[in-house]
Structure formats: C-alpha cells, structure tokens
Tab-separated table of C-alpha atoms in Angstrom:
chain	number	residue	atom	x	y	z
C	1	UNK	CA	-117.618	73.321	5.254
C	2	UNK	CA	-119.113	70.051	6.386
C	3	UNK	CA	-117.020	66.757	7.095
C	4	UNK	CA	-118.594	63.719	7.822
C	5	UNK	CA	-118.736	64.070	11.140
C	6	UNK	CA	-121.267	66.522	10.778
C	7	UNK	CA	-124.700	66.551	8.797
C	8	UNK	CA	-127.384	68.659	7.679
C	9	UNK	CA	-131.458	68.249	8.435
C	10	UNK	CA	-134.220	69.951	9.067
C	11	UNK	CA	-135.359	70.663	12.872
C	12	UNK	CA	-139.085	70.632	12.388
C	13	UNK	CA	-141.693	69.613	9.846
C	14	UNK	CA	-142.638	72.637	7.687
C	15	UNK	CA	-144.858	73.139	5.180
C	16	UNK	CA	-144.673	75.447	1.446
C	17	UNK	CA	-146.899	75.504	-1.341
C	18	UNK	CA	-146.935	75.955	-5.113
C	19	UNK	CA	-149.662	77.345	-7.694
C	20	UNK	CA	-149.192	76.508	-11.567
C	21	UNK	CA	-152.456	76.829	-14.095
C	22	UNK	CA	-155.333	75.807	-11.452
C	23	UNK	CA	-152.625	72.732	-9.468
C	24	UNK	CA	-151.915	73.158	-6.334
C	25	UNK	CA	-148.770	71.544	-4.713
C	26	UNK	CA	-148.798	71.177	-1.162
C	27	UNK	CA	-145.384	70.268	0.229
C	28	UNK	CA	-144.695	68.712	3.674
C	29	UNK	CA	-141.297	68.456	5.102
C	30	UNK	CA	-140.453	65.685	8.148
C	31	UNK	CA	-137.033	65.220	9.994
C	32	UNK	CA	-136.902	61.691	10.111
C	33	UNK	CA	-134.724	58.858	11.710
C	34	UNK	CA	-136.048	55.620	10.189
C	35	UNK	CA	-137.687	54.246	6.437
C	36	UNK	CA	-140.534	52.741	9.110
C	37	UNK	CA	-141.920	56.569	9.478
C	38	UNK	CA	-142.689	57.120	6.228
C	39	UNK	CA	-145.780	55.273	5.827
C	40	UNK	CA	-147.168	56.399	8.402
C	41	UNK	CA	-146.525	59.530	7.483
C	42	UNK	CA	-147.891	59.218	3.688
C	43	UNK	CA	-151.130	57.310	4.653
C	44	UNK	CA	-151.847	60.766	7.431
C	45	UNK	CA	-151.306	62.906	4.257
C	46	UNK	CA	-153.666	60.594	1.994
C	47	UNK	CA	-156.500	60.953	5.232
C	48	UNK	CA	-156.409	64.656	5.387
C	49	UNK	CA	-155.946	65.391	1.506
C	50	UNK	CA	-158.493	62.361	0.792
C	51	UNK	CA	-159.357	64.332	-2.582
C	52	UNK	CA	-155.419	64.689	-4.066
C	53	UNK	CA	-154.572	63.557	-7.347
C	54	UNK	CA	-151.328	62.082	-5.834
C	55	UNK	CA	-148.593	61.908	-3.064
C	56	UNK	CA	-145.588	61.915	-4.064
C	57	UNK	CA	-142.787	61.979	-2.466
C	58	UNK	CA	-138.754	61.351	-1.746
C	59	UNK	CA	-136.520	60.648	1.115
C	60	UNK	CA	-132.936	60.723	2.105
C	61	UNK	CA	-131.875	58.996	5.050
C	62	UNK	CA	-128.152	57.965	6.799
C	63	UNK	CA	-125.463	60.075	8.882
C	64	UNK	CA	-123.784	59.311	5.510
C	65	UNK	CA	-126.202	60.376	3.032
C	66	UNK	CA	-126.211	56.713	1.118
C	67	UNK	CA	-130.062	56.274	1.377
C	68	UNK	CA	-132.741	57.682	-0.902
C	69	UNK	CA	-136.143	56.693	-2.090
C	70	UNK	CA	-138.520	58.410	-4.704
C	71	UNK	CA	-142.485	57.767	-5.230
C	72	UNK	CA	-143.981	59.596	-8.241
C	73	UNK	CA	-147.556	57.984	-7.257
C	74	UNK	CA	-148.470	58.364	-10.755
C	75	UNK	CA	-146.911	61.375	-12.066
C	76	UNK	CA	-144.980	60.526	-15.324
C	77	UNK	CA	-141.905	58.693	-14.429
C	78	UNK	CA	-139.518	61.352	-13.165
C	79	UNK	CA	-141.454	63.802	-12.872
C	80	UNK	CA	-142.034	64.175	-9.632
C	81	UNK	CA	-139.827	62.225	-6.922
C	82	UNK	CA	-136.794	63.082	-8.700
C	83	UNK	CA	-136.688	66.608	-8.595
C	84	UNK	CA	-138.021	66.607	-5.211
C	85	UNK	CA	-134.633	64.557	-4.432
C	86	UNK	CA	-132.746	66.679	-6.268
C	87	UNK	CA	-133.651	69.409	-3.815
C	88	UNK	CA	-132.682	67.313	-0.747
C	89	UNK	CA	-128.918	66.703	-2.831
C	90	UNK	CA	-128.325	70.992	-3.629
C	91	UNK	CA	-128.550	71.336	-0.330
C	92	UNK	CA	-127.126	68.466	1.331
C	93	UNK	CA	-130.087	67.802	3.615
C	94	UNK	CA	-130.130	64.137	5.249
C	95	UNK	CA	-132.700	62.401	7.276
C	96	UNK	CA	-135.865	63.890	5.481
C	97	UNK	CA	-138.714	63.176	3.751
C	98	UNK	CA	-140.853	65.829	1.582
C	99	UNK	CA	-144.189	64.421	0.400
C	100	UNK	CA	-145.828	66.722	-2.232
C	101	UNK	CA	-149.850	66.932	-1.840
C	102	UNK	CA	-151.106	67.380	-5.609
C	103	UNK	CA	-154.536	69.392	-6.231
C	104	UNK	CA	-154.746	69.282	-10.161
C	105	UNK	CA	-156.278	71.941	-11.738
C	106	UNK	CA	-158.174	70.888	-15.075
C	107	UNK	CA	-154.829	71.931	-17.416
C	108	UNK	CA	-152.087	69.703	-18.176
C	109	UNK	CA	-148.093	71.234	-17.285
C	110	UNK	CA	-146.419	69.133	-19.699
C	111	UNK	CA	-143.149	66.997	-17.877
C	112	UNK	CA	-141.387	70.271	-17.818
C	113	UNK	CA	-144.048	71.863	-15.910
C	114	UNK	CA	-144.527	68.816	-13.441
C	115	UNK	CA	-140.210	69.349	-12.553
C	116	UNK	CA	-140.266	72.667	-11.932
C	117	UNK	CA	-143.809	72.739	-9.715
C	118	UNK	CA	-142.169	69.802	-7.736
C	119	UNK	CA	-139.237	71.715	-7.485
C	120	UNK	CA	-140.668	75.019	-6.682
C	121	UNK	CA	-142.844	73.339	-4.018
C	122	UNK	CA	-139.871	71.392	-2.404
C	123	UNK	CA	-137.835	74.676	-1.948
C	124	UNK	CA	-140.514	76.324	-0.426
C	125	UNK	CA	-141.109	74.123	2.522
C	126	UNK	CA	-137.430	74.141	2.730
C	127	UNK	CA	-137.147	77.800	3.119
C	128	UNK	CA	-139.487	77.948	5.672
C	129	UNK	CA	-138.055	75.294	7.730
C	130	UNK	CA	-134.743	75.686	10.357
C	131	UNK	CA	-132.166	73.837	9.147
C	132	UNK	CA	-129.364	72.705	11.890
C	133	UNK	CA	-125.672	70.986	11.224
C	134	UNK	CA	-125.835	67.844	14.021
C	135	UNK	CA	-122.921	65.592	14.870
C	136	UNK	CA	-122.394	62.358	14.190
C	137	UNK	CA	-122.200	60.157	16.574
C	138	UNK	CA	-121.230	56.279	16.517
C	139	UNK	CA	-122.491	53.821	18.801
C	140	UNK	CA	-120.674	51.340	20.831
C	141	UNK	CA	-121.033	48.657	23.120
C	142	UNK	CA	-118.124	48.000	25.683
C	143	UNK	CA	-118.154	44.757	27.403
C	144	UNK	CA	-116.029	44.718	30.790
C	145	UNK	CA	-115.026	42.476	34.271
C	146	UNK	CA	-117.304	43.825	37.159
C	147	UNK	CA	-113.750	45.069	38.683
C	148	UNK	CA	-112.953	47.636	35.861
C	149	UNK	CA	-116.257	49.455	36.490
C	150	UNK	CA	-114.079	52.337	37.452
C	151	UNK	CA	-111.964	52.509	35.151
C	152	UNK	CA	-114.301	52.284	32.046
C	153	UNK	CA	-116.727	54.689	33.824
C	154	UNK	CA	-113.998	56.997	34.391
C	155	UNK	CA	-113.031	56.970	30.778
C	156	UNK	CA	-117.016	57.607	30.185
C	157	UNK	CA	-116.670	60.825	32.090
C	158	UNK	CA	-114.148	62.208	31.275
C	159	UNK	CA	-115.096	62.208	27.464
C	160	UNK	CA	-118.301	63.322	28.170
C	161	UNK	CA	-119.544	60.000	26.040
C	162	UNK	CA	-123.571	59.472	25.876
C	163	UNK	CA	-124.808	55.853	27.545
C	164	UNK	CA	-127.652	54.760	25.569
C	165	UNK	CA	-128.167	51.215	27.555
C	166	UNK	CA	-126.556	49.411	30.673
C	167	UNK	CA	-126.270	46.179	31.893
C	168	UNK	CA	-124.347	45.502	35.185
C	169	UNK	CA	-123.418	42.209	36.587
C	170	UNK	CA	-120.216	39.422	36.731
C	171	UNK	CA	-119.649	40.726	33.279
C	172	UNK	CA	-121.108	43.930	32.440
C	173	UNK	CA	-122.082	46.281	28.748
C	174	UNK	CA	-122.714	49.471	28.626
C	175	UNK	CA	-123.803	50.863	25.247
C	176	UNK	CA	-122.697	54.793	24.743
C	177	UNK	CA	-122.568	57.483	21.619
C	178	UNK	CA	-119.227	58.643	20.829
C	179	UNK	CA	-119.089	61.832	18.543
C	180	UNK	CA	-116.867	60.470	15.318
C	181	UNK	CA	-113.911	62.972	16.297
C	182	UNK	CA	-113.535	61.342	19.512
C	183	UNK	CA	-113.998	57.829	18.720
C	184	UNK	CA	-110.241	56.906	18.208
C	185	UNK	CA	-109.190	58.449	21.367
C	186	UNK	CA	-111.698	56.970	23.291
C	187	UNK	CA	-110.871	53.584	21.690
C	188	UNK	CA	-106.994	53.972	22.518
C	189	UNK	CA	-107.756	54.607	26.004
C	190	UNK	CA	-110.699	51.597	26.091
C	191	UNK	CA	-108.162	49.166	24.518
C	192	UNK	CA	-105.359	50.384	27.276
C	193	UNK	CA	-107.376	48.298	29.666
C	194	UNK	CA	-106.946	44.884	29.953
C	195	UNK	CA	-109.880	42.519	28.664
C	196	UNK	CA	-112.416	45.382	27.691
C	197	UNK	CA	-113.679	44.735	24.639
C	198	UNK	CA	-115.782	47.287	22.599
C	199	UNK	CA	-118.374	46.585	19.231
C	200	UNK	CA	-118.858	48.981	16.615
C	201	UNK	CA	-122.856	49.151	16.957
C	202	UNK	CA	-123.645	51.754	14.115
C	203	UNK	CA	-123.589	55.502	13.417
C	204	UNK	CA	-126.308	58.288	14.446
C-alpha cells in the first residue's frame, strides 16, 4: 500500500503501439520532473513524426499527484487526452507524460474507437516500462550562527539528510532533502538548538 510518503513513476521512457482499421498509435512514455519538459518533448515528437495526424497527449505531475494536463490536438474533445489520463490515475503513476503519435488510416473509429485506441496505446507503453515506488522527500533550508556548525552538521549526519546547496559564512544555510517520515524528528532536534531556524522549501 502506498502513503504519501511514497509515489509511483516510471524509470525510463518507453515506448508501445496500437493498430485499429489502418491508424496507428504510437505511444511515448517520459519520467518527468517539471511542466517546462514537455514542450520540448512534444515539438521532438512533431520533428520525427513530421507526417502525424496529431500529438496528443497528458501529464501528471507532483509528489502529491494534484497536477494534470490533457492535449487532444484535435481529436474530438475527450477523446484522446482523457483516457490517456485515465491510465496514469488506474495506476497511480505521477511525474509522467505519455504523448500518443497518431498515423490515421483512411477509416473513421467513431469516439468510442478513438478511447479505447488511446487507451490501448497508453497501457502498452506502460507495460513495457519499469515502474519504481520513490520517496518523498521535502526540502529545507536551515539558517544557523557560524558557531553551531557542529551541531547542525551533526544532526545532518546522523539522519543521513541529503544537502542540496550550502552557503557558509557569519551566518550560514544549508539547503538538505529530508524523506517525509523523518522530517518531524529532524525538526524537533533542529528546533532544540538555539537560534536555528529552518524554511519549508517544497516537496520532491
């Protein structure tokens, strides 16, 4: 069972394909961190599939699930984006995009056609991907005196916590990933010590 310090994605972009009445759907599935990589992605797609119908595609993004985005590039509305998202929700699959290459083949599939060939597509790339549980980390910064280097880095070590960034000088920050089941213990034994002061940054 998965709690929310934990979530599911995809290690590696894979690739699956679907045949229906002459169309061809060619599905591409990215791990992805960021909305900024998915044009990039798309407009690679629409260079080496110059002669597709469309490009259609959905995304789900956040250590908590809460982002989405669906492009039906000119299927009928709904046909298309949605059911590729629906995918990504049955299987609770986070930070990932699927963009579905569409050859069409001269014979029309009707809206329940179009669902079921971006469905059948989506799963396919799915199955031939590895999917992996990560944790979920937040991000902190901790803002200290020069004198309680020690004692903050000591509190780094022994929780085995991540720094992402430091800055050392009168008054120093150091920037670290705490996985979400340690965070309140780290933060008792941060706030123990006089004057440190430590910012929520965000989750990852």
């Amino acid at each position: 069972m998965l709690f929310d310090d934990t979530y599911r994605t995809i290690e590696n972009p894979s690739e699956g394909i679907f045949r229906d009445r002459g169309s061809k759907f060619l599905a591409y599935a990215f791990p992805i961190t960021t909305e900024t990589e998915i044009k990039a992605i798309v407009s690679g797609l629409k260079t080496e599939h110059p002669k597709a119908n469309h490009h259609c595609w959905a995304m789900r993004l956040g250590t908590d699930r809460s982002v989405f985005k669906i492009n039906d590039d000119g299927e009928p509305s709904g046909t298309a984006g949605r059911p590729i998202l629906n995918i990504l929700l049955s299987r609770d699959l986070t930070n990932i995009l699927v963009v579905i290459v569409r050859y069409f083949g001269g014979t029309l599939l009707g809206v329940p056609g179009l669902i079921n060939a971006y469905k059948q597509a989506t799963d396919d790339a799915l199955n031939q991907a590895v999917i992996i549980e990560k944790t979920v980390n937040d991000i902190y910064t901790i803002t200290f005196d020069y004198l309680q280097m020690n004692d903050v880095m000591g509190i780094i070590k022994d929780d085995n916590l991540v720094i992402l960034a430091q800055q050392f000088d009168t008054t120093c920050t150091i920037q670290v990933a705490i996985c979400k089941m340690q965070v309140n213990r780290v933060l008792l034994k941060l706030g123990k010590l006089n004057g440190v002061v430590t910012r929520y940054d965000h989750s990852a």
